Amino acid sequence: MRTGILLEEAQQILLAKVHSLQTSCVTLFEAVGRILSKDIQAATDLPPFNRSPLDGYALQARDTAEADTLSPVSLAVIEEVPAGYMPRQKVTAGTAIKIMTGAPIPEGADVVIKYEDVEWEQNTVKLFHKLKAGSNIVLAGEDVAKGEIIAKQGSRLTPPLVGVLAAQGFAYVPVVRKPKVAILSTGDEVIDPSEALHPGKIYNSNMHSLCASCIALGADPLPMGIVPDNKQLIAEKISHALGQADIVITTGGVSVGDYDAVPDALKELSADLLFWKIEMKPGSPVVAAVHNNKLIIGLSGNPAAALITFDLVVVPLIKKMMGQDRHLPLTVPVVLANGFYKSSPQRRFLRAQLYRKNRTVYAKLIGEQGNGALKSMIDCNALIDVNAGSGPMTAGEHGVALILDSSAEILSEEAIIKAQHQNVHLTTKYPTYGYCTRFLYEADSNVYSE
Ligand SMILES: Nc1nc2c(c(=O)[nH]1)N[C@H]1C(S)=C(S)[C@@H](COP(=O)(O)OP(=O)(O)OC[C@H]3O[C@@H](n4cnc5c(N)ncnc54)[C@H](O)[C@@H]3O)O[C@H]1N2
Ligand code: MOO
């Protein structure tokens, strides 16, 4: 079994073992956050017919050639067309059709004028200005042209995309099945948050942070409970989880301690061990195995280490299973807003928050960086990638940050790429499904002093 491998190597070994899952069809109500399994081609023009954007009169522009305030032109109003109905008559010279917003433009008409700009009586309308042909007509296909690709396979369904699909008359959307991710906590000391806390015990935070990460990503978590530090019991539980899930994640029991039973449980199962330990801090003792064509990944029990390795090692696999194009975290060049006093003999990922100021993306180290410290993950949206052998770092140094996106608020890939290459200022759109700029905001000058 390989040991002490690079993170990138671990990612590639594991990515080679997973595939995009089967596709299914869901209703539009269930579609948001899911991943498209096919390119979607427009079935129809949108709007499907030339329509009026106003309540007014449809007429021929040439009839208004001589109109002015002193000598208005009067046209005979021959019909009224509400939205939802087709005009029965054509507009000819000297006539107009009263038309409502959203109604189809009658044949022969080439302009619409709104109520407020005319005077009308029972069956005539008076016009006081010359009109330009084509004004106030929304052309068929102006928004979406029949046959165009609206969204590519692998795209995440956002609220606007769901709206566009509805506007095309699609009641169902082809999506990739949600991966089922079994989460199993190990440790004699770990108890459920609903229980009373006894001395020496600790509440199971990993189960909840990892299940929540799955939900935020669009995967289905299967919480498998807590199992004591016993290789037999762990092996049984993993075997049970393998029967239900696409991938099994455990936390705890992966280090070298006397009670660290997960690697032994994997041997007990006769799973094929792929590697143990990645050269990184926090979370180095990751163990990975494959059994019955399914991956089992054992993460450190330390809560921050578990979340960070879940982001860097497991999230790419979930994304691949969900059919997403991009699997690995995006990176951004950053300037450190504050320093880090420790040396890093090992490659280290430091918790940080990104923000943008004066066209530069800054990374501010936040909170406690200890492996077990969980609270500092709350505001963490990126990890600064510190090379092995680095000394202490000072404010103003350049670095590289990996953007985390298993947290509830996700930056769209496009927004990140723009931020990387063009320093475009981002605005908040849909906080739950992408595009949010909790991560990159125009910094308040009080946030830190340069
Ligand atoms: N002699 C050595 N000891 C340790 C080494 C080492 O190289 N040599 N590595 C350390 C590192 S680094 C890590 S990381 C941990 C990994 O340990 P395990 O993955 O075996 O995790 P545990 O010991 O079971 O737990 C670590 C820590 O996290 C708490 N924990 C566990 N599960 C949960 C949970 N579900 N929710 C909340 N907290 C949990 C547990 O109580 C421990 O405090 O090993 C070091 N030791
Ligand atoms: O591998 Mo760890 O650094 O304590 O999480």
Short mmCIF file of C-alpha atoms in Angstrom, two decimals, residues 43-315:
data_model
loop_
_atom_site.label_atom_id
_atom_site.label_comp_id
_atom_site.label_asym_id
_atom_site.label_seq_id
_atom_site.Cartn_x
_atom_site.Cartn_y
_atom_site.Cartn_z
CA ALA A 43 -37.59 23.49 -28.47
CA THR A 44 -39.21 26.77 -29.37
CA ASP A 45 -38.56 30.46 -29.91
CA LEU A 46 -38.99 32.59 -26.82
CA PRO A 47 -41.16 34.54 -27.06
CA PRO A 48 -42.93 32.11 -29.39
CA PHE A 49 -44.61 34.92 -31.40
CA ASN A 50 -44.07 38.66 -32.00
CA ARG A 51 -45.78 40.30 -29.07
CA SER A 52 -46.66 43.64 -27.58
CA PRO A 53 -44.71 44.82 -24.54
CA LEU A 54 -47.38 47.45 -23.80
CA ASP A 55 -51.09 48.08 -23.49
CA GLY A 56 -51.79 50.23 -26.56
CA TYR A 57 -52.59 50.20 -30.26
CA ALA A 58 -50.95 48.22 -33.07
CA LEU A 59 -50.83 50.04 -36.39
CA GLN A 60 -48.77 50.81 -39.49
CA ALA A 61 -45.98 53.35 -38.89
CA ARG A 62 -46.46 54.90 -42.34
CA ASP A 63 -49.97 56.06 -41.30
CA THR A 64 -48.29 58.38 -38.80
CA ALA A 65 -45.94 60.06 -41.33
CA GLU A 66 -47.90 63.36 -41.23
CA ALA A 67 -48.97 63.22 -37.54
CA ASP A 68 -48.12 66.10 -35.21
CA THR A 69 -49.66 67.77 -32.21
CA LEU A 70 -51.57 70.33 -34.31
CA SER A 71 -52.83 67.88 -36.93
CA PRO A 72 -53.23 64.43 -35.35
CA VAL A 73 -53.98 61.37 -37.45
CA SER A 74 -57.14 59.37 -36.64
CA LEU A 75 -57.26 55.61 -37.25
CA ALA A 76 -60.27 53.30 -37.09
CA VAL A 77 -59.97 50.75 -34.25
CA ILE A 78 -61.24 47.48 -35.76
CA GLU A 79 -60.60 44.93 -32.99
CA GLU A 80 -59.32 44.41 -29.43
CA VAL A 81 -56.82 41.63 -28.66
CA PRO A 82 -56.24 40.55 -25.04
CA ALA A 83 -53.18 38.47 -24.07
CA GLY A 84 -53.80 34.80 -24.76
CA TYR A 85 -55.85 35.33 -27.96
CA MET A 86 -54.98 35.60 -31.63
CA PRO A 87 -56.06 38.67 -33.65
CA ARG A 88 -58.78 37.78 -36.17
CA GLN A 89 -58.16 40.72 -38.49
CA LYS A 90 -55.21 42.31 -40.28
CA VAL A 91 -54.12 45.90 -39.73
CA THR A 92 -54.40 47.79 -43.02
CA ALA A 93 -53.80 51.46 -43.95
CA GLY A 94 -56.00 53.71 -41.81
CA THR A 95 -56.77 51.07 -39.16
CA ALA A 96 -55.43 50.08 -35.74
CA ILE A 97 -56.04 47.17 -33.34
CA LYS A 98 -56.23 47.73 -29.61
CA ILE A 99 -53.70 45.38 -28.02
CA MET A 100 -52.80 44.31 -24.48
CA THR A 101 -49.35 43.56 -23.06
CA GLY A 102 -48.33 40.03 -24.08
CA ALA A 103 -50.82 39.75 -26.96
CA PRO A 104 -49.64 38.69 -30.45
CA ILE A 105 -48.93 41.52 -32.91
CA PRO A 106 -51.62 41.46 -35.64
CA GLU A 107 -50.57 40.84 -39.21
CA GLY A 108 -49.90 44.10 -41.05
CA ALA A 109 -48.98 46.09 -37.93
CA ASP A 110 -45.35 47.21 -37.54
CA VAL A 111 -45.51 49.42 -34.45
CA VAL A 112 -47.29 49.64 -31.10
CA ILE A 113 -48.04 52.90 -29.28
CA LYS A 114 -49.01 52.94 -25.62
CA TYR A 115 -52.32 54.26 -24.28
CA GLU A 116 -50.70 57.23 -22.54
CA ASP A 117 -49.43 58.66 -25.87
CA VAL A 118 -52.77 58.69 -27.74
CA GLU A 119 -56.31 59.95 -27.39
CA TRP A 120 -59.11 57.54 -28.08
CA GLU A 121 -62.86 57.51 -28.47
CA GLN A 122 -65.31 54.69 -29.06
CA ASN A 123 -63.85 53.39 -32.34
CA THR A 124 -61.01 55.72 -33.21
CA VAL A 125 -57.55 56.51 -31.93
CA LYS A 126 -55.75 59.84 -32.45
CA LEU A 127 -51.97 59.95 -32.90
CA PHE A 128 -49.84 63.04 -32.41
CA HIS A 129 -46.35 61.88 -33.40
CA LYS A 130 -44.60 60.15 -36.24
CA LEU A 131 -43.73 56.58 -35.22
CA LYS A 132 -40.77 54.43 -36.26
CA ALA A 133 -41.57 51.01 -37.71
CA GLY A 134 -40.50 48.18 -35.36
CA SER A 135 -40.92 50.20 -32.16
CA ASN A 136 -42.48 48.42 -29.19
CA ILE A 137 -42.56 45.00 -30.82
CA VAL A 138 -40.86 42.09 -29.04
CA LEU A 139 -39.73 39.74 -31.80
CA ALA A 140 -40.25 35.98 -31.66
CA GLY A 141 -37.00 34.30 -30.59
CA GLU A 142 -35.53 37.55 -29.26
CA ASP A 143 -34.82 35.93 -25.87
CA VAL A 144 -34.15 32.31 -26.91
CA ALA A 145 -33.90 31.09 -30.53
CA LYS A 146 -35.34 27.66 -31.35
CA GLY A 147 -32.49 25.12 -31.60
CA GLU A 148 -29.93 27.03 -29.55
CA ILE A 149 -28.19 25.22 -26.67
CA ILE A 150 -29.61 26.73 -23.50
CA ALA A 151 -27.45 24.82 -21.04
CA LYS A 152 -24.68 22.27 -21.28
CA GLN A 153 -24.50 18.82 -19.77
CA GLY A 154 -22.79 19.10 -16.37
CA SER A 155 -24.32 22.51 -15.56
CA ARG A 156 -25.95 23.04 -12.21
CA LEU A 157 -29.62 23.94 -12.40
CA THR A 158 -30.05 27.45 -11.01
CA PRO A 159 -33.37 29.25 -10.44
CA PRO A 160 -33.09 31.26 -13.72
CA LEU A 161 -32.26 28.09 -15.69
CA VAL A 162 -35.29 26.34 -14.18
CA GLY A 163 -37.36 29.34 -15.35
CA VAL A 164 -35.95 29.17 -18.89
CA LEU A 165 -36.74 25.44 -19.08
CA ALA A 166 -40.31 26.10 -17.96
CA ALA A 167 -40.58 28.85 -20.59
CA GLN A 168 -39.61 26.19 -23.14
CA GLY A 169 -42.41 23.89 -22.03
CA PHE A 170 -40.16 21.33 -20.37
CA ALA A 171 -42.00 19.87 -17.38
CA TYR A 172 -39.18 17.41 -16.58
CA VAL A 173 -35.41 17.79 -16.66
CA PRO A 174 -32.80 15.07 -17.26
CA VAL A 175 -30.39 15.07 -14.32
CA VAL A 176 -27.68 12.85 -12.91
CA ARG A 177 -28.75 10.70 -10.00
CA LYS A 178 -27.69 12.12 -6.64
CA PRO A 179 -24.76 10.19 -5.19
CA LYS A 180 -25.56 8.43 -1.91
CA VAL A 181 -22.75 9.18 0.52
CA ALA A 182 -22.65 7.05 3.67
CA ILE A 183 -21.11 8.85 6.64
CA LEU A 184 -19.94 6.73 9.55
CA SER A 185 -18.40 8.09 12.74
CA THR A 186 -16.01 5.92 14.71
CA GLY A 187 -14.80 6.36 18.28
CA ASP A 188 -15.70 5.14 21.79
CA GLU A 189 -15.74 8.78 22.88
CA VAL A 190 -18.22 9.98 20.25
CA ILE A 191 -21.87 10.43 21.24
CA ASP A 192 -24.94 11.80 19.50
CA PRO A 193 -25.82 15.48 20.17
CA SER A 194 -29.17 14.33 21.59
CA GLU A 195 -27.46 12.47 24.46
CA ALA A 196 -26.25 13.84 27.80
CA LEU A 197 -22.55 14.70 27.76
CA HIS A 198 -20.59 12.48 30.17
CA PRO A 199 -16.93 13.00 31.16
CA GLY A 200 -14.49 12.05 28.43
CA LYS A 201 -17.15 11.95 25.72
CA ILE A 202 -17.50 14.32 22.77
CA TYR A 203 -20.46 15.17 20.56
CA ASN A 204 -20.49 13.84 17.02
CA SER A 205 -19.92 16.98 14.97
CA ASN A 206 -18.31 15.22 11.98
CA MET A 207 -21.49 13.35 11.09
CA HIS A 208 -23.38 16.63 10.88
CA SER A 209 -20.76 18.78 9.16
CA LEU A 210 -20.15 16.11 6.50
CA CYS A 211 -23.84 15.31 5.95
CA ALA A 212 -24.48 19.06 5.64
CA SER A 213 -21.64 19.34 3.11
CA CYS A 214 -23.25 16.56 1.05
CA ILE A 215 -26.60 18.35 1.06
CA ALA A 216 -25.00 21.67 0.09
CA LEU A 217 -23.29 19.92 -2.83
CA GLY A 218 -26.48 18.26 -4.06
CA ALA A 219 -25.64 14.73 -2.88
CA ASP A 220 -27.73 12.49 -0.59
CA PRO A 221 -26.03 11.78 2.75
CA LEU A 222 -26.76 8.49 4.49
CA PRO A 223 -25.93 8.99 8.19
CA MET A 224 -24.74 5.58 9.43
CA GLY A 225 -24.38 6.42 13.12
CA ILE A 226 -21.50 5.92 15.51
CA VAL A 227 -19.46 2.74 15.89
CA PRO A 228 -16.92 2.06 18.66
CA ASP A 229 -13.18 1.60 18.06
CA ASN A 230 -13.50 -2.08 17.20
CA LYS A 231 -12.27 -3.36 13.85
CA GLN A 232 -14.92 -6.09 13.65
CA LEU A 233 -17.81 -3.73 14.33
CA ILE A 234 -16.38 -1.08 11.99
CA ALA A 235 -15.96 -3.68 9.22
CA GLU A 236 -19.57 -4.82 9.66
CA LYS A 237 -20.87 -1.28 9.57
CA ILE A 238 -18.80 -0.39 6.46
CA SER A 239 -20.04 -3.55 4.76
CA HIS A 240 -23.65 -2.58 5.55
CA ALA A 241 -23.01 0.98 4.27
CA LEU A 242 -21.49 -0.36 1.04
CA GLY A 243 -24.77 -2.15 0.34
CA GLN A 244 -26.66 1.14 0.40
CA ALA A 245 -24.30 3.88 -0.73
CA ASP A 246 -22.18 4.84 -3.74
CA ILE A 247 -19.26 5.80 -1.51
CA VAL A 248 -18.53 5.33 2.20
CA ILE A 249 -16.81 7.96 4.34
CA THR A 250 -15.67 7.27 7.89
CA THR A 251 -14.15 9.65 10.41
CA GLY A 252 -11.77 8.85 13.24
CA GLY A 253 -9.57 5.88 13.94
CA VAL A 254 -7.15 6.34 11.03
CA SER A 255 -3.99 7.35 12.85
CA VAL A 256 -1.39 5.10 14.47
CA GLY A 257 -2.95 4.86 17.94
CA ASP A 258 -3.78 1.57 19.65
CA TYR A 259 -7.49 2.17 19.07
CA ASP A 260 -7.25 3.42 15.49
CA ALA A 261 -9.13 0.52 13.94
CA VAL A 262 -10.28 1.76 10.52
CA PRO A 263 -7.27 0.56 8.43
CA ASP A 264 -7.55 -2.85 10.16
CA ALA A 265 -11.30 -2.96 9.52
CA LEU A 266 -10.62 -2.39 5.82
CA LYS A 267 -8.14 -5.29 5.84
CA GLU A 268 -10.74 -7.38 7.67
CA LEU A 269 -13.15 -6.67 4.80
CA SER A 270 -10.47 -7.72 2.28
CA ALA A 271 -10.86 -4.29 0.71
CA ASP A 272 -8.15 -3.27 -1.73
CA LEU A 273 -6.13 -0.60 0.12
CA LEU A 274 -5.13 2.23 -2.23
CA PHE A 275 -3.14 4.49 0.10
CA TRP A 276 -2.80 5.64 3.69
CA LYS A 277 -1.67 9.16 4.61
CA ILE A 278 -1.43 12.20 2.39
CA GLU A 279 1.37 14.74 2.76
CA MET A 280 -0.69 17.55 4.20
CA LYS A 281 -1.72 19.15 7.45
CA PRO A 282 -4.41 19.01 8.71
CA GLY A 283 -5.88 15.63 7.95
CA SER A 284 -2.84 13.66 6.78
CA PRO A 285 -3.99 10.21 7.98
CA VAL A 286 -6.51 9.64 5.17
CA VAL A 287 -6.94 5.99 4.25
CA ALA A 288 -8.56 4.93 0.97
CA ALA A 289 -9.70 1.52 -0.21
CA VAL A 290 -11.93 0.00 -2.81
CA HIS A 291 -14.32 -2.88 -2.21
CA ASN A 292 -16.92 -4.25 -4.65
CA ASN A 293 -16.08 -1.34 -6.97
CA LYS A 294 -16.98 1.23 -4.32
CA LEU A 295 -14.63 3.59 -2.54
CA ILE A 296 -14.25 3.74 1.22
CA ILE A 297 -12.40 6.77 2.50
CA GLY A 298 -11.40 7.06 6.13
CA LEU A 299 -10.82 10.65 7.27
CA SER A 300 -9.25 11.98 10.44
CA GLY A 301 -11.58 12.36 13.40
CA ASN A 302 -10.36 15.89 14.10
CA PRO A 303 -13.35 18.00 13.07
CA ALA A 304 -11.52 20.63 10.99
CA ALA A 305 -9.25 18.00 9.44
CA ALA A 306 -12.33 15.92 8.54
CA LEU A 307 -14.03 18.88 6.84
CA ILE A 308 -10.91 20.01 5.00
CA THR A 309 -10.04 16.54 3.70
CA PHE A 310 -13.70 16.05 2.77
CA ASP A 311 -13.43 19.21 0.65
CA LEU A 312 -10.11 18.36 -0.94
CA VAL A 313 -10.44 14.59 -1.35
CA VAL A 314 -14.13 13.59 -1.25
CA VAL A 315 -15.91 16.57 -2.86
#
